[in-house]
mmCIF file of C-alpha atoms in Angstrom:
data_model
loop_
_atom_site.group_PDB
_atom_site.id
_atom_site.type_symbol
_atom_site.label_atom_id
_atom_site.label_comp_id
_atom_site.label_asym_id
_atom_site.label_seq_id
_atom_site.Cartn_x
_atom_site.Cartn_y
_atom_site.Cartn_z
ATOM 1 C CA UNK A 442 0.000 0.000 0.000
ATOM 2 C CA UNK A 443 0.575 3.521 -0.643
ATOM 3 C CA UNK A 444 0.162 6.192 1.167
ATOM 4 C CA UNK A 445 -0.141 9.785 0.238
ATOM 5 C CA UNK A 446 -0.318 13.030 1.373
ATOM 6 C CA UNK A 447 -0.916 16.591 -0.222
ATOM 7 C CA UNK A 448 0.461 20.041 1.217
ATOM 8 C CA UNK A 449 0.680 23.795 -0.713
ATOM 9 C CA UNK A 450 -2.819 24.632 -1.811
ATOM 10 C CA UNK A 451 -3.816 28.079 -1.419
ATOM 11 C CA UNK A 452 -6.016 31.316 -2.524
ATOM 12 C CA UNK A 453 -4.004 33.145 -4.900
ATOM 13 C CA UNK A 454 -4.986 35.870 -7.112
ATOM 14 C CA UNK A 455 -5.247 35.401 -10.919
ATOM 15 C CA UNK A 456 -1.909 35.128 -12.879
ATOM 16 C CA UNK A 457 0.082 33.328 -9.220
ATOM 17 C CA UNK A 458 1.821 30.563 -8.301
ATOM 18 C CA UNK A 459 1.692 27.574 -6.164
ATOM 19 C CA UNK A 460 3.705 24.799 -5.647
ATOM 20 C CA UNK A 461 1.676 21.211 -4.636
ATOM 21 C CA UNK A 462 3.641 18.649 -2.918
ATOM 22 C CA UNK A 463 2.884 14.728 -2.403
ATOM 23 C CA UNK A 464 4.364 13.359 -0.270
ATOM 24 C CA UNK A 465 4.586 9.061 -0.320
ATOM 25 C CA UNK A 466 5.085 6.802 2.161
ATOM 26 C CA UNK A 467 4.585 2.840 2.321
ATOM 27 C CA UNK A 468 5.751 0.374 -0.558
ATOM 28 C CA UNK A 469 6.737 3.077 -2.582
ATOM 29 C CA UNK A 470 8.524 2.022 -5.689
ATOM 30 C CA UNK A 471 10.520 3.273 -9.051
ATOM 31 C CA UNK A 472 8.144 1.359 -11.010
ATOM 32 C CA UNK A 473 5.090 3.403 -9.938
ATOM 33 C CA UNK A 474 3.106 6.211 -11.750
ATOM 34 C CA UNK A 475 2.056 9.275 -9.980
ATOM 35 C CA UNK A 476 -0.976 11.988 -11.077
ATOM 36 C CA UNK A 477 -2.182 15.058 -9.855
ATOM 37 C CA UNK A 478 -5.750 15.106 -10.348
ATOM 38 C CA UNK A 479 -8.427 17.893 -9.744
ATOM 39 C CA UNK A 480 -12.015 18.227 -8.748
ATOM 40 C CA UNK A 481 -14.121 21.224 -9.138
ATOM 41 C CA UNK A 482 -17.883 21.174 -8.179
ATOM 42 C CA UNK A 483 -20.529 20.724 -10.527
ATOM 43 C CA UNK A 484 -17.426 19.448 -12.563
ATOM 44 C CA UNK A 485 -16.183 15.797 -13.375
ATOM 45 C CA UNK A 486 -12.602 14.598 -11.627
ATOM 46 C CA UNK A 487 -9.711 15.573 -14.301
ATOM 47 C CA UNK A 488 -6.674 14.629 -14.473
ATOM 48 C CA UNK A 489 -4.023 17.497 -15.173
ATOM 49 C CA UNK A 490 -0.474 15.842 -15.086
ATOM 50 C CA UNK A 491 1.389 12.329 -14.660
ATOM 51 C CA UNK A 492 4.986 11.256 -14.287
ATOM 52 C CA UNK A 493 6.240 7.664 -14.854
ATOM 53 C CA UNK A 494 8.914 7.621 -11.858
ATOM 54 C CA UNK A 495 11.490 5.616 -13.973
ATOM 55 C CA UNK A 496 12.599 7.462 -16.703
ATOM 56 C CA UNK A 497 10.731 10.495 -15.309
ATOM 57 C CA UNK A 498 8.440 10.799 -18.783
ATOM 58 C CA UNK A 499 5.338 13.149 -18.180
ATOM 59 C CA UNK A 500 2.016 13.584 -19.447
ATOM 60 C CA UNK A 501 -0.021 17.007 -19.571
ATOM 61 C CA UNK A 502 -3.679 17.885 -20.106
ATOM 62 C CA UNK A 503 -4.117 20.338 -22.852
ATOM 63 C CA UNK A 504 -5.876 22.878 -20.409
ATOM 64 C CA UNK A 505 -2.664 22.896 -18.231
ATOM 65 C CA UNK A 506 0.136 22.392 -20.776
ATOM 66 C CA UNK A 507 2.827 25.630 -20.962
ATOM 67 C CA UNK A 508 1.714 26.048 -17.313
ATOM 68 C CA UNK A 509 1.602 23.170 -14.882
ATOM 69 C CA UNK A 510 4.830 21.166 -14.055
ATOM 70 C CA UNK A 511 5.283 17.813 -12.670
ATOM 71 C CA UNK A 512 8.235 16.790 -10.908
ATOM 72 C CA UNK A 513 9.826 14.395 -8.720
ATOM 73 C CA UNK A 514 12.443 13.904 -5.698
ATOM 74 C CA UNK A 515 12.965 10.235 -5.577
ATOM 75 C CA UNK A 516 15.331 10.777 -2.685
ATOM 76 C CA UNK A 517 12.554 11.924 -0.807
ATOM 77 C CA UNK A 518 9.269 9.821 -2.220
ATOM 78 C CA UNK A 519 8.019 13.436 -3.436
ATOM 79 C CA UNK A 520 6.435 14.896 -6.490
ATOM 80 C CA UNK A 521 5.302 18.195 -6.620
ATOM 81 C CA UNK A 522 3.104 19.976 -9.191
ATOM 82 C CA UNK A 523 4.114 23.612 -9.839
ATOM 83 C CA UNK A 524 0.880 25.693 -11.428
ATOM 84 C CA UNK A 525 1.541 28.939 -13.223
ATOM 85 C CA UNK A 526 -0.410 31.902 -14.321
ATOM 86 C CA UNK A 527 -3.463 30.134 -12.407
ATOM 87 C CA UNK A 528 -6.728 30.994 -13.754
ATOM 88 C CA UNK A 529 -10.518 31.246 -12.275
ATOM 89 C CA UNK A 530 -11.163 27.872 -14.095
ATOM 90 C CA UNK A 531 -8.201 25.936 -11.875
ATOM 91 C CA UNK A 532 -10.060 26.738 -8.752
ATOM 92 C CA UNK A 533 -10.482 23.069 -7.321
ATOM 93 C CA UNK A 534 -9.465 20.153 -4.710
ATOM 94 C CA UNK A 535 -6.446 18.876 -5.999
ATOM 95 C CA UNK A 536 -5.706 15.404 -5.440
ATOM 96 C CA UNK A 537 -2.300 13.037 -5.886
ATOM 97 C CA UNK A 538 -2.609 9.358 -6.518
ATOM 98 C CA UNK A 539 -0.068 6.318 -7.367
ATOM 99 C CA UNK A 540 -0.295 3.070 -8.490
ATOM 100 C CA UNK A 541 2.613 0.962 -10.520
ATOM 101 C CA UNK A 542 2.633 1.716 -13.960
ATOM 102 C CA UNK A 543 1.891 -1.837 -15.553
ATOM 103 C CA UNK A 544 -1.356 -2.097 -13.476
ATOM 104 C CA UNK A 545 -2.464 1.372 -14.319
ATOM 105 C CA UNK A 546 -1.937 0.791 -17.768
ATOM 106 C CA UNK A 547 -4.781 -2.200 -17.963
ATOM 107 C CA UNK A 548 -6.609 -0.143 -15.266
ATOM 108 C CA UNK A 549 -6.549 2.841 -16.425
ATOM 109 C CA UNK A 550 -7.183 3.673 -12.531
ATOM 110 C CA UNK A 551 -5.042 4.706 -9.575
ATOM 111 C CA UNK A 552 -5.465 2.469 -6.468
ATOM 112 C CA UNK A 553 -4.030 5.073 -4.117
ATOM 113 C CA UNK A 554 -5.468 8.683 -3.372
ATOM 114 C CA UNK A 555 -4.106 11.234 -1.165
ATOM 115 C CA UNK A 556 -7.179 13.704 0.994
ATOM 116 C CA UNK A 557 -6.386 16.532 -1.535
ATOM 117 C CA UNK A 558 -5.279 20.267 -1.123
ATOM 118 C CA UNK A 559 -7.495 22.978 -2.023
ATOM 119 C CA UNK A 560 -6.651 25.786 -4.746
ATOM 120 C CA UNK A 561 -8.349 28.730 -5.044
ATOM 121 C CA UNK A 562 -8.128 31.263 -7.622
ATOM 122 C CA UNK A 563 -9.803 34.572 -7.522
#
């Protein structure tokens, strides 16, 4: 099992910065894929950004690509998700989750959710 936990939402004013972190604990491992996810009410769940933590290859949704960033610290069993130039429209709960990269790729699910941080933008 993993285990994860989210820190660095915020309310920030249109055109700012955060930086999300994720923090993993448990049977973390270099064969495991990681995604930031976000939830806005009245909206479905989206998912904005993935790494694969070998070989560090990431994925983007086209409504955060140029602006969102997903990176990793394997030394510390972090990834973080950087958000630029936030807009009204990424106000949501954002949420990490993991599973290992072969079983999310029949799956096409993530076994392992962190609580979520909330971002606000206004």
């Amino acid at each position: 099992h993993v285990q994860l936990v989210e820190s660095g939402g915020g309310s920030v004013q249109v055109g700012g910065s955060l930086t999300l972190s994720c923090a993993a604990s448990g049977t973390t491992s270099s064969n495991n894929c990681m995604g930031w996810f976000r939830h806005a009410p009245g909206k479905e769940r989206e998912g904005v950004a993935a790494i694969m933590i070998l070989g560090a290859t990431t994925y983007y949704a086209d409504s955060v690509k140029g602006r969102f960033t997903i990176s990793q610290d394997n030394a510390k069993n972090m990834v973080y998700l950087q958000v630029n130039s936030l807009k009204a429209e990424d106000t949501a709960m954002y949420y990490c989750a993991a599973d290992e990269c072969s079983r999310f790729a029949i799956t096409g699910q993530f076994r392992y959710w962190g609580q979520g941080t909330q971002v606000t933008v206004s």
